[in-house]
Coordinates of C-alpha atoms and ligand atoms in Angstrom, one line a residue:
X205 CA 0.0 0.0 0.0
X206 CA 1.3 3.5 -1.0
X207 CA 0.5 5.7 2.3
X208 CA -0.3 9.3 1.3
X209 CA 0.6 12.1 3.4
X210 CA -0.7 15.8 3.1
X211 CA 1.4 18.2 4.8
X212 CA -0.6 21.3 6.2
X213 CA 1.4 24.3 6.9
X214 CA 0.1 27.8 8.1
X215 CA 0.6 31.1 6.3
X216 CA 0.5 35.1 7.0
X217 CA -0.3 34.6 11.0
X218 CA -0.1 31.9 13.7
X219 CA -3.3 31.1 14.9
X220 CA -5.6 30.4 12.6
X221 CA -6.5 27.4 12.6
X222 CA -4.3 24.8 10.9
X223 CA -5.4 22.3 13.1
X224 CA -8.8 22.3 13.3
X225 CA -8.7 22.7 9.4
X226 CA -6.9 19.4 9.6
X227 CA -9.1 17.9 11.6
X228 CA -12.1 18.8 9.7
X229 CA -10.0 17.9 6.7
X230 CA -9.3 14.3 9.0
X231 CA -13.1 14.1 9.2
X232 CA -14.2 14.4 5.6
X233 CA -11.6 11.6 4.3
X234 CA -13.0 9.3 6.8
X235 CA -16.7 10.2 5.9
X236 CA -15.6 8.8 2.4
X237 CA -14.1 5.5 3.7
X238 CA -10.6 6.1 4.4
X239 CA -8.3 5.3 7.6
X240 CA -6.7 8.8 8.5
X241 CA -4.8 10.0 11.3
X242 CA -2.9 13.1 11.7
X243 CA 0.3 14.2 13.1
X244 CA 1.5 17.6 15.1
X245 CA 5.1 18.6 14.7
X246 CA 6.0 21.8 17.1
X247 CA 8.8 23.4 16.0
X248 CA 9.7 24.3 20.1
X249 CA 12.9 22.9 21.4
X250 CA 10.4 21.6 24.3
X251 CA 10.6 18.0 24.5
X252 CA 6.8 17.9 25.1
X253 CA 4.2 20.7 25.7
X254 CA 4.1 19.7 29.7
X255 CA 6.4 22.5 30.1
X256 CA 4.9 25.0 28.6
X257 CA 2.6 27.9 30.2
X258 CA -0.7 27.2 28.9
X259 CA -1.3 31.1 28.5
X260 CA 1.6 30.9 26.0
X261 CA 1.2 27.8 24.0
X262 CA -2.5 27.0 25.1
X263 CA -3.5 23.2 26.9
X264 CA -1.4 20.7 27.4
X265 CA -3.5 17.8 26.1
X266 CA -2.5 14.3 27.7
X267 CA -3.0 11.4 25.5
X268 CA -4.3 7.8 26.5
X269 CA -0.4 6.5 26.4
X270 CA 0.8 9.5 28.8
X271 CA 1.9 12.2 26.5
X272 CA 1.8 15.8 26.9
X273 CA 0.9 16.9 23.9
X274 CA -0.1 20.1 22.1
X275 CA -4.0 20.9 22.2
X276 CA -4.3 20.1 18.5
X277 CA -3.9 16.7 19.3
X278 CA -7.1 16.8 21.0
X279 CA -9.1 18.8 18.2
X280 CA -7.6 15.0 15.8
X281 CA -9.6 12.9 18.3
X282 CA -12.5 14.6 18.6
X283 CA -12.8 15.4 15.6
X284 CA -11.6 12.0 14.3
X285 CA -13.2 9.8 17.3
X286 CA -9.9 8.2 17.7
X287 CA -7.5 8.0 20.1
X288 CA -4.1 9.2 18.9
X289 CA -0.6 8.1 20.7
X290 CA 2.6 9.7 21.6
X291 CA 3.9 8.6 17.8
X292 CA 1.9 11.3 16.2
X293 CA 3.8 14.2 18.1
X294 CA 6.9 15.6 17.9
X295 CA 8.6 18.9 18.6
X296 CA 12.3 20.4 18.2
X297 CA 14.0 18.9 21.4
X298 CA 12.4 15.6 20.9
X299 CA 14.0 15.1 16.9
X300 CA 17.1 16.6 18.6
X301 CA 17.0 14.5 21.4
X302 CA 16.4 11.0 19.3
X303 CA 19.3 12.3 17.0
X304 CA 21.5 12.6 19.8
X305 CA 21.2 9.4 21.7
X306 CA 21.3 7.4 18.6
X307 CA 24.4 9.3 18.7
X308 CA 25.8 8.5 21.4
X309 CA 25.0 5.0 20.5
X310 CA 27.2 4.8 17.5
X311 CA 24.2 3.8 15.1
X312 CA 25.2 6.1 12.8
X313 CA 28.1 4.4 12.2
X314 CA 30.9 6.5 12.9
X315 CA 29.5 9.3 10.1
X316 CA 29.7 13.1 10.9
X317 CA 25.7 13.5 11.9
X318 CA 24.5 16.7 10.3
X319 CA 21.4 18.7 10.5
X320 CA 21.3 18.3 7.0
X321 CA 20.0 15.3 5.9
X322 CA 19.6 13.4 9.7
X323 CA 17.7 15.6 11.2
X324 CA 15.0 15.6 8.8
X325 CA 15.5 12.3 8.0
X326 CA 14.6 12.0 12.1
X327 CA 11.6 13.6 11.1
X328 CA 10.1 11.6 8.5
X329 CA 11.1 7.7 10.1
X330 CA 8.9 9.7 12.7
X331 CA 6.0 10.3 10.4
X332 CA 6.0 7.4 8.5
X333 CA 5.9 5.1 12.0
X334 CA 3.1 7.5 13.2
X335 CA 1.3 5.7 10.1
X336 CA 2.4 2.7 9.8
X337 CA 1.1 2.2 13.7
X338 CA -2.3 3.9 12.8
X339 CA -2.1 1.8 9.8
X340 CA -3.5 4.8 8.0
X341 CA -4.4 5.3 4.1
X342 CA -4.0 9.2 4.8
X343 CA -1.9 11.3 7.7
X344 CA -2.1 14.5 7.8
X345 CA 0.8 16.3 9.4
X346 CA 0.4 19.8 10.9
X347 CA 3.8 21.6 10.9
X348 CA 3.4 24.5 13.8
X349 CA 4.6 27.9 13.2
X350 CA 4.2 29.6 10.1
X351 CA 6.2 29.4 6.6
X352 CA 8.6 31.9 6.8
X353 CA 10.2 31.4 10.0
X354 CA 13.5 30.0 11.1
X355 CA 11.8 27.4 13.6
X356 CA 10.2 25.1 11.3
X357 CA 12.6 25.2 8.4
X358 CA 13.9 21.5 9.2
X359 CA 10.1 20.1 9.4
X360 CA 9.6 21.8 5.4
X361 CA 12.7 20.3 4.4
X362 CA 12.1 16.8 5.6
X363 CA 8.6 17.8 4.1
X364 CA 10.3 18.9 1.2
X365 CA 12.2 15.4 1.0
X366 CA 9.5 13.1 1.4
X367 CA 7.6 15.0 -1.7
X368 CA 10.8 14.3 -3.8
X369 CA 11.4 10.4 -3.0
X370 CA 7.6 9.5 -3.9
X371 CA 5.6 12.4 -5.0
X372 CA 2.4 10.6 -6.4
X373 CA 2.1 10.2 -2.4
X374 CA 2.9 13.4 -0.9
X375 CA 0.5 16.7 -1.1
X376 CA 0.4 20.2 0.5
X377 CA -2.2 22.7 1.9
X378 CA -1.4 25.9 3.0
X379 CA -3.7 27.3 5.6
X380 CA -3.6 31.2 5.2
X381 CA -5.2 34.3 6.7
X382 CA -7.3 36.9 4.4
X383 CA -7.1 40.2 5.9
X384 CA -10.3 42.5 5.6
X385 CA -9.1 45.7 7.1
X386 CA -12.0 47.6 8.6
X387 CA -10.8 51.0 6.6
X388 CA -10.5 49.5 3.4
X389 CA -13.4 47.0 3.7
X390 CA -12.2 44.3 1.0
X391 CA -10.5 41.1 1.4
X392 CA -7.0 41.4 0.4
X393 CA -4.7 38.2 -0.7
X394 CA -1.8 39.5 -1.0
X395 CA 0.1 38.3 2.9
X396 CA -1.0 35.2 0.9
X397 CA 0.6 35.8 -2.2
X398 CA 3.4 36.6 0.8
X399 CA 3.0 33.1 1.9
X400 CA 3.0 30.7 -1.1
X401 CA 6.2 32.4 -2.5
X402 CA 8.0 31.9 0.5
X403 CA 6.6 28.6 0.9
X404 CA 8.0 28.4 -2.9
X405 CA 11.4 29.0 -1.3
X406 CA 11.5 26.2 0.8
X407 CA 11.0 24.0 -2.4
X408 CA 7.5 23.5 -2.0
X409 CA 4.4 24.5 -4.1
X410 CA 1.1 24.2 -2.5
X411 CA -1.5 21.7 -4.2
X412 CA -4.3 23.4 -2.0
X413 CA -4.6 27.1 -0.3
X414 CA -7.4 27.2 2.5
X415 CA -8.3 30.7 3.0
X416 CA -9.3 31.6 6.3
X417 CA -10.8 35.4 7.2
X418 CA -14.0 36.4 8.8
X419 CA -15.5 36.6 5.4
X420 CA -16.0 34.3 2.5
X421 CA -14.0 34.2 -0.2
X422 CA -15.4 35.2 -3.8
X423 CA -14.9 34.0 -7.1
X424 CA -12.5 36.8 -8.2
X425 CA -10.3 36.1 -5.5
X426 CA -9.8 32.9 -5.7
X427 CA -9.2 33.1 -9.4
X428 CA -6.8 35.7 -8.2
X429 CA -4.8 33.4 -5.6
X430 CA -5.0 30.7 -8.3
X431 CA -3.4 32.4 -11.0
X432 CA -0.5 33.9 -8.7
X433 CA 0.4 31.0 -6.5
X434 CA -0.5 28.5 -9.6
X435 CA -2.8 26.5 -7.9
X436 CA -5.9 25.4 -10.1
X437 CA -9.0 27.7 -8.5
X438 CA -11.5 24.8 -7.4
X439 CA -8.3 23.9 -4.8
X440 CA -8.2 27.3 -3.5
X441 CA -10.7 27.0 -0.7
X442 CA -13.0 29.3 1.0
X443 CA -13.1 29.0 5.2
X444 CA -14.8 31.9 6.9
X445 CA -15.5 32.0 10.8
X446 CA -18.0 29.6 11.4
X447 CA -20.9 29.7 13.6
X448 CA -18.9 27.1 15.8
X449 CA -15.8 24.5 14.7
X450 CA -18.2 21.5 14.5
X451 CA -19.5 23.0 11.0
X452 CA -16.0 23.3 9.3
X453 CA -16.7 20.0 8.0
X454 CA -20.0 20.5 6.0
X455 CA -18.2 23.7 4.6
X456 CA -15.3 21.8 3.3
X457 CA -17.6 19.4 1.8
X458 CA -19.7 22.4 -0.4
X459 CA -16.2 22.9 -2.2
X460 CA -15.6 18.9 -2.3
X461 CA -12.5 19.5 -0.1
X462 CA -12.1 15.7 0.5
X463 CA -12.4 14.8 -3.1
X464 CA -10.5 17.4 -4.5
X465 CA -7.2 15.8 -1.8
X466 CA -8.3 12.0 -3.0
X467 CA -8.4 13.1 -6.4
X468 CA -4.9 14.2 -5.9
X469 CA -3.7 11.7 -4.6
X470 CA -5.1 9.5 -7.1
X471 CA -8.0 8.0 -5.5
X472 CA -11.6 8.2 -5.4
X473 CA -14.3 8.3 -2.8
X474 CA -15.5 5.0 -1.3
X475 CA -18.2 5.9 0.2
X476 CA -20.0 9.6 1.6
X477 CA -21.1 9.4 5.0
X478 CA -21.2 12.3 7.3
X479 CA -24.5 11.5 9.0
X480 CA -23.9 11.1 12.0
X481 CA -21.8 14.4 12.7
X482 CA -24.3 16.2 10.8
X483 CA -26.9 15.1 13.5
X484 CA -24.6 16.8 16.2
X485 CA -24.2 19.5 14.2
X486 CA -28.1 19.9 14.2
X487 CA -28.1 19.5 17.8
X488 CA -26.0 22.8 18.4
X489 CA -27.7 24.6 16.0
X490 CA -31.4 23.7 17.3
X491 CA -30.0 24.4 21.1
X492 CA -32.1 27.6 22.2
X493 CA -32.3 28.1 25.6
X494 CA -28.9 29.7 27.2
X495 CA -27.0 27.8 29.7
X496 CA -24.7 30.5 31.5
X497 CA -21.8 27.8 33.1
X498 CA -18.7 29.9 34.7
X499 CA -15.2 28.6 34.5
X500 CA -13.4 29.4 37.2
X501 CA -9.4 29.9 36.3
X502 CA -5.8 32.3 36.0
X503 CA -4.6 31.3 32.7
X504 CA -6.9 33.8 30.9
X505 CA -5.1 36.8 30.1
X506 CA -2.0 37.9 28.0
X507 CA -1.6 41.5 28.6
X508 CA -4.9 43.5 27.4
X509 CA -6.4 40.1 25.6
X510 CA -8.3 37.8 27.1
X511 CA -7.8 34.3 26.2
X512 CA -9.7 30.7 26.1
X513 CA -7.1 28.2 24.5
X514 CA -5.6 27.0 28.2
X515 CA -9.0 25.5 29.1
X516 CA -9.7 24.1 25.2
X517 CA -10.8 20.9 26.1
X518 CA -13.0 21.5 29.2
X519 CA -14.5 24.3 26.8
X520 CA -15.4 21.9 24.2
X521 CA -16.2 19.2 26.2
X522 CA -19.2 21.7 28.2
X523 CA -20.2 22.0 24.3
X524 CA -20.6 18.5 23.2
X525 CA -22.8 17.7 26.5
X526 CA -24.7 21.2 26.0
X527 CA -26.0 19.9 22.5
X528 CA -27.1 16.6 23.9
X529 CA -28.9 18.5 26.3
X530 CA -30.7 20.8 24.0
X531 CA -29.3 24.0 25.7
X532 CA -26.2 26.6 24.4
X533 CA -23.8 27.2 26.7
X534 CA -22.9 30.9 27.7
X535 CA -19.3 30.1 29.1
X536 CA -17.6 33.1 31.3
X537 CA -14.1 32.9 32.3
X538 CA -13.9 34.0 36.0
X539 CA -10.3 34.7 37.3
X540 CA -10.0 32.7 40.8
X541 CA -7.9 36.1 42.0
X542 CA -10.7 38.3 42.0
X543 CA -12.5 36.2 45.1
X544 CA -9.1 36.6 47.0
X545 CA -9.1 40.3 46.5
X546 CA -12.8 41.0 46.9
X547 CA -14.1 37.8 48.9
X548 CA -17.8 39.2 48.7
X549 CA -17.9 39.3 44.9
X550 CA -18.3 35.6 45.7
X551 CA -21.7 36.0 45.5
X552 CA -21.6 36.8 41.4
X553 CA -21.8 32.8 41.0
X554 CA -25.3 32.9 42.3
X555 CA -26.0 34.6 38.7
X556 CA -24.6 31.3 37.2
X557 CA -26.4 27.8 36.4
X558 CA -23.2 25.7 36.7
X559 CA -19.8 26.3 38.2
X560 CA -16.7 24.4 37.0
X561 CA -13.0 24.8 37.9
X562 CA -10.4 23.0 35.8
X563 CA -6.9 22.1 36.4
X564 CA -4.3 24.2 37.2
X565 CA -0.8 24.2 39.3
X566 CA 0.6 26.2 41.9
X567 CA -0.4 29.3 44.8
X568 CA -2.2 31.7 42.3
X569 CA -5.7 31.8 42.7
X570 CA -5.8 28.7 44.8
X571 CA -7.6 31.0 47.9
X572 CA -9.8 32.3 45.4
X573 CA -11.0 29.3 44.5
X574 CA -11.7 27.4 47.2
X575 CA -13.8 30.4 48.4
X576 CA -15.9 30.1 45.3
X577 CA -16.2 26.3 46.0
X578 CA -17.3 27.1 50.0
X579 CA -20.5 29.4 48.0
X580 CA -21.7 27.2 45.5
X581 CA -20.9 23.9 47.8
X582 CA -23.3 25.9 50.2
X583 CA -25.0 27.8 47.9
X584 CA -26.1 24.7 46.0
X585 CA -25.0 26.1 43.2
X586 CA -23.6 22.8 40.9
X587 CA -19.9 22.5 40.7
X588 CA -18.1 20.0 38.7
X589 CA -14.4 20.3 40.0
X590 CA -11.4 19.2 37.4
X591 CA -8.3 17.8 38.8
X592 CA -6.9 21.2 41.1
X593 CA -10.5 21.5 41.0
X594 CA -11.1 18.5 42.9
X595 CA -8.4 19.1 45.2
X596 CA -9.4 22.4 46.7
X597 CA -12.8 21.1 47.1
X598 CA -10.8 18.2 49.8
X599 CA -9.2 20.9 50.9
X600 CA -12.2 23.5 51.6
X601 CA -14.2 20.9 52.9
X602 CA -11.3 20.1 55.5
X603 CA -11.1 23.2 56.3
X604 CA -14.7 24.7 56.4
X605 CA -16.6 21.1 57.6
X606 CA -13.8 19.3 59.5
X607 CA -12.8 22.9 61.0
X608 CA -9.0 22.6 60.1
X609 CA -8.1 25.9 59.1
X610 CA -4.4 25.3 57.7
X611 CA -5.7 22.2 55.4
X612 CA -3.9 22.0 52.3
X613 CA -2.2 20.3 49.3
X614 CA 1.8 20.2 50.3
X615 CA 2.3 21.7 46.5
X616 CA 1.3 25.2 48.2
X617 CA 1.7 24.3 51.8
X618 CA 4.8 21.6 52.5
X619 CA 4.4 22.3 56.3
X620 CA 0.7 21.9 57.1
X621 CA -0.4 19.7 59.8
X622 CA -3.5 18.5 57.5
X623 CA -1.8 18.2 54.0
X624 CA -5.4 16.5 53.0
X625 CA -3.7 16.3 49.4
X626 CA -0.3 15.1 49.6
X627 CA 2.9 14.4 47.1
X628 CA 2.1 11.1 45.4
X629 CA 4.6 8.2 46.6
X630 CA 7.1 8.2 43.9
X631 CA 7.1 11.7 43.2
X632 CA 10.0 12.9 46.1
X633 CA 12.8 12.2 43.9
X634 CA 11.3 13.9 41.2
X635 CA 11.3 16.9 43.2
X636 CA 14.5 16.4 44.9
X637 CA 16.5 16.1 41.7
X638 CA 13.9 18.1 39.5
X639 CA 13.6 15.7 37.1
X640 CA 10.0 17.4 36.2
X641 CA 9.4 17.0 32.6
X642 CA 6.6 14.4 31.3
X643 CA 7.1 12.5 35.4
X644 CA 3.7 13.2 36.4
X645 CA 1.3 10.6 36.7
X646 CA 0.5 11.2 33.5
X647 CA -2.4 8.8 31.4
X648 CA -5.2 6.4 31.0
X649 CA -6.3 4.7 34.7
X650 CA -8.5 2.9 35.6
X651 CA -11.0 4.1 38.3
X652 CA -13.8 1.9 40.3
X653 CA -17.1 3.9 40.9
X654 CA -19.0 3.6 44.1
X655 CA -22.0 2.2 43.9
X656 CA -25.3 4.2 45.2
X657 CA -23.1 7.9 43.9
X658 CA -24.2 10.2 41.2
X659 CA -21.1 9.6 39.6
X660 CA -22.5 6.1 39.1
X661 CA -25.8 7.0 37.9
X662 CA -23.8 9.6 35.8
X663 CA -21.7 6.5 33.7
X664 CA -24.0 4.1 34.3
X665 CA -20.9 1.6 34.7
X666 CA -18.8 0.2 37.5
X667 CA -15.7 0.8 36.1
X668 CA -14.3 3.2 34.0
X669 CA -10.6 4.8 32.3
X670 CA -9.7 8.5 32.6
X671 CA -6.9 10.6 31.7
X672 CA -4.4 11.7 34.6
X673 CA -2.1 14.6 35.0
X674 CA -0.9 15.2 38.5
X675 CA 2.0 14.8 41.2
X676 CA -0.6 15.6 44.1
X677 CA -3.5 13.7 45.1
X678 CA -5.9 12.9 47.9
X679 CA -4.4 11.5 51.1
X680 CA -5.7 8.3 51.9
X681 CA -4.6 9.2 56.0
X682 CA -8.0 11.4 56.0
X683 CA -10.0 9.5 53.9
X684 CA -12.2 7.9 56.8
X685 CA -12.3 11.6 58.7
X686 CA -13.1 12.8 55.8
X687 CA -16.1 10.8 54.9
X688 CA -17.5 10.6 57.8
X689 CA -17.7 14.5 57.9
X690 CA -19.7 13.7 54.4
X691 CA -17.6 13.8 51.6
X692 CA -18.4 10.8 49.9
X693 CA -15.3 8.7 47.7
X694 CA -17.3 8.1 44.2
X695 CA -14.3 6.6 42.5
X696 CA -10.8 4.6 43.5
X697 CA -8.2 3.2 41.4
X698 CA -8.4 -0.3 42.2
X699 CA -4.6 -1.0 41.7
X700 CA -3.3 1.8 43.9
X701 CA -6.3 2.2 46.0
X702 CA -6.0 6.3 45.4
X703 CA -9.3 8.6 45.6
X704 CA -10.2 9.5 42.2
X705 CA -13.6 11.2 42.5
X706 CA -15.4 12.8 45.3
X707 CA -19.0 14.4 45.6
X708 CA -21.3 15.6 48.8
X709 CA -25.1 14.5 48.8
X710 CA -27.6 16.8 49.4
X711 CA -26.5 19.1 46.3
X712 CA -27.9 19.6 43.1
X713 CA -24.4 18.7 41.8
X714 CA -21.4 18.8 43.4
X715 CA -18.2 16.6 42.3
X716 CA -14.9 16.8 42.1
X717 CA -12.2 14.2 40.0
X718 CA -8.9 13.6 40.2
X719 CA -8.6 12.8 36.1
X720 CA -9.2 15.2 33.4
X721 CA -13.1 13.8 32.0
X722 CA -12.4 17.0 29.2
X723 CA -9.8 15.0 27.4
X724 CA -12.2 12.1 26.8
X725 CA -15.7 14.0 25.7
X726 CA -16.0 14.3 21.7
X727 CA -18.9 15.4 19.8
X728 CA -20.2 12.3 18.8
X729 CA -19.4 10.8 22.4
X730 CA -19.8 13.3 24.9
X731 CA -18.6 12.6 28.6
X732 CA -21.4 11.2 31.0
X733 CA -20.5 13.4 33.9
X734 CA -20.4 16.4 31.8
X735 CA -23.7 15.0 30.7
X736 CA -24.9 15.2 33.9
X737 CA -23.4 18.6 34.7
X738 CA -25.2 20.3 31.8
X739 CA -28.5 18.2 32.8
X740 CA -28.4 19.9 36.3
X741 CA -27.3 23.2 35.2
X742 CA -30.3 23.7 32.5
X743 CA -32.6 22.3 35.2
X744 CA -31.4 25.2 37.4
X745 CA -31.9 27.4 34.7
X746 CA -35.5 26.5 34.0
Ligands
LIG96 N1 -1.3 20.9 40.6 C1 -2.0 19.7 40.9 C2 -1.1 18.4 40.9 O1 0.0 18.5 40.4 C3 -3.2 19.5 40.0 C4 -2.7 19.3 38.5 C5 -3.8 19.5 37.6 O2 -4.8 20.2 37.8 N2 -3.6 19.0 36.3 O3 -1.5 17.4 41.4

């Protein structure tokens, strides 16, 4: 079998949506019978995204096989509905790093290892094992950054490489941005006439130009960007802002996206069916009713700009549940710091139908939170608690039920004489010799639910896998204390006997998980306890 590869790269500005045009892109291929996967290359010299600041690079998504990955990864499964491994990403410092230790171990047979060609050819034994273990007809690799720029230079070239050994079997899409400057009110291509010339530089010549801009394109346009970046007009492809990301599909499939890349490649469709997506897509666009859920957080804000990409899969996953429900969701961003500086404004959250706080790290915000979670917890205001989220509700309940005022997680308090969430065993030496990249618990676990809990009647199952991403958790020395007092274990990983969910009775709503449920909730699967989040939220509504 000849595996074909498509290469999407971005033009004119980061940011625009490379990914979840290869996603969409993902989807439609699939719809006509193909096996696809796609890859994310990040041109950072991070090994993995777990380093990052999430207001800098966005989420860190975490994989089923314990990768921290960059949050595109998580726009491929959901829109895919596959589970994609730690083969399908790579960044700078993880090439390097592979180039290096094969090194060191004299495979390279005593040669002078170069940039040029070993890097790249890193790069591409990379891509083509990412397919080779999806076994897929069609990847679709996303190279990060934007043509033009020093960073990905050595992804284009291996890029540029693969096109020349086979290249009936290699294609590329440029994903650029169409400017409509409010003073001159028209579209302008020319940053994209920009783009495809220095693209053209790099050896490569576009086979498809995906124009993104808040408008559509018209005719003369793309007759325009087809006649000066030679690419035939019926490839050069309209994608305005869409109503939400879910419909980027059907869009594609007006201009016959899919066919147009199978054609290219020499292949034709085997069958058309996007049936079931459409259905969800009818289900967001039928949702009337407004949900209004606040998201209680500090990676927000980057100087004057507010921004949502840290918290993309919690975001998404309150989305796919809100269409099952029948309701739109109104999400607000809430920064936890406001509650420490004005503790009364606590009593905004009464305004809102749901309250959720995801993950997050370290002292910022943490008072502010677990203020919010005292109100709603005895406000009855539902809360669904993420990860940190679920560990400041341990810790505001031993605090503000148990009456022990310096409870805390030893991340922020090492000292405490009630450290209710403690350092997992294992993780000392981590800290010790700060050995912290990609050594949190980090992956699929298992997790037993308690019988007789509304997490139960939530999944409906006794056992269930979620997605970890923590050095903390809940310390099994105050579990009994702690239940007693009321706060009832939901859910335990059965091998290591650790608390994974907890949740109070008498409450609307009111749980809080150790895993991260967002990283498992796609559109055409949405995730039973945001389910039942959502359910509760637009009953309070009503
Ligand atoms: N900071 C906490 C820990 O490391 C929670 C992590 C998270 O929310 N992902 O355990």
């Amino acid at each position: 079998m000849h595996r074909k590869f498509l290469f999407i790269v971005g033009g004119v500005m980061s940011g625009v949506g490379k990914g979840t045009s290869a996603a969409a892109l993902g989807l439609t291929l699939k719809a006509k019978g193909y096996r696809v996967t796609a890859i994310k290359v990040d041109p950072y010299v991070n090994v993995d995204a777990g380093t990052m600041n999430p207001v800098e690079h966005g989420e860190v998504f975490v994989t089923k096989d314990g990768d921290e990955t960059d949050q595109d990864i998580g726009t491929y499964e959901r829109f895919l509905g596959v589970d994609i491994g730690k083969a399908n990403y790579m960044t700078t410092g993880r090439v390097y790093r592979s180039v290096i230790e094969r090194e060191r171990n004299l495979e390279y047979g005593g040669k002078c290892v170069e940039v040029v060609p070993h890097v790249p050819e890193e790069v591409i034994t990379r891509i083509k094992t990412a397919a080779e273990e999806a076994d897929a007809e069609i990847t679709l690799v996303e190279v990060g950054g934007t043509v033009g720029e020093y960073q990905n230079l050595l992804f284009l070239e291996a890029a540029r490489m693969m096109h020349v050994d086979t290249p009936d079997d290699v294609g590329f899409a440029l994903v650029s941005y169409l400017p409509v400057p409010p003073s001159i009110g028209e579209m302008k291509t020319k940053p994209t006439q920009y783009a495809v010339r220095t693209l053209n530089g790099t050896g490569i010549q576009p086979d498809f130009v995906i124009c993104r801009s808040t408008l559509e394109l018209d005719q003369p346009r793309k007759e325009k960007i087809s006649r000066f970046c030679s690419v035939a007009w019926n490839h050069v492809i309209s994608a305005p802002d869409a109503k939400s990301i879910y419909h980027i599909p059907e869009l594609f499939e007006q201009q016959q996206l899919a066919e147009l890349v199978l054609k290219h490649f020499g292949l034709s469709p085997r069958q058309n069916d996007l049936s079931e997506w459409r259905a969800f897509t009818n289900k967001i666009t039928e949702a009337k009713t407004s949900v209004k859920i606040g998201v209680i957080g500090k990676y927000f804000s980057t100087g004057k700009f507010v921004l949502s990409d840290a918290y993309l899969s919690v975001l998404e996953a309150i989305k796919h549940a809100a269409a099952y429900q029948g309701v739109k969701p109104e999400i607000h961003w809430l920064n936890a710091e406001t509650y420490e500086e004005k503790p009364e404004q606590v009593s905004e959250l009464s305004a809102y139908d749901g309250i959720l706080i995801p993950g997050g790290f370290g002292s910022r915000g943490i008072e502010g939170k677990i203020k919010a979670i005292q109100y709603v917890r005895e406000q009855q205001i539902p809360y669904f608690g993420l990860c940190y989220g679920m560990q400041c509700v341990v810790i505001e309940y031993a605090r503000n039920v148990l009456g022990w005022s310096d409870a805390h997680t030893q991340e922020i308090d090492a000292q405490t004489a009630h450290p209710v969430i403690h350092l997992m065993e294992g993780q000392e030496t981590v800290i010790r010799d700060k050995t912290y990249g990609g050594t949190m618990r980090l992956g699929e676990y298992a997790c037993a639910v308690t019988p007789g809990t509304v997490a139960h009647t939530a999944y409906g199952a006794e056992r269930v896998m979620e997605r970890h991403r923590h050095r903390y958790e809940f310390n099994n020395a105050y579990w009994a204390e702690l239940e007693s007092a009321g706060l009832v274990v939901s859910g335990v990983n059965p091998e290591k006997n650790l608390v994974e969910m907890v949740e109070i009775q008498n409450h609307p709503f009111f749980i809080g998980v150790q895993f991260h449920p967002e990283f498992l909730s796609r559109p055409l699967r949405p995730h039973p306890l945001f389910m039942k989040f959502l359910e509760v939220a637009a009953k309070r509504h009503r």
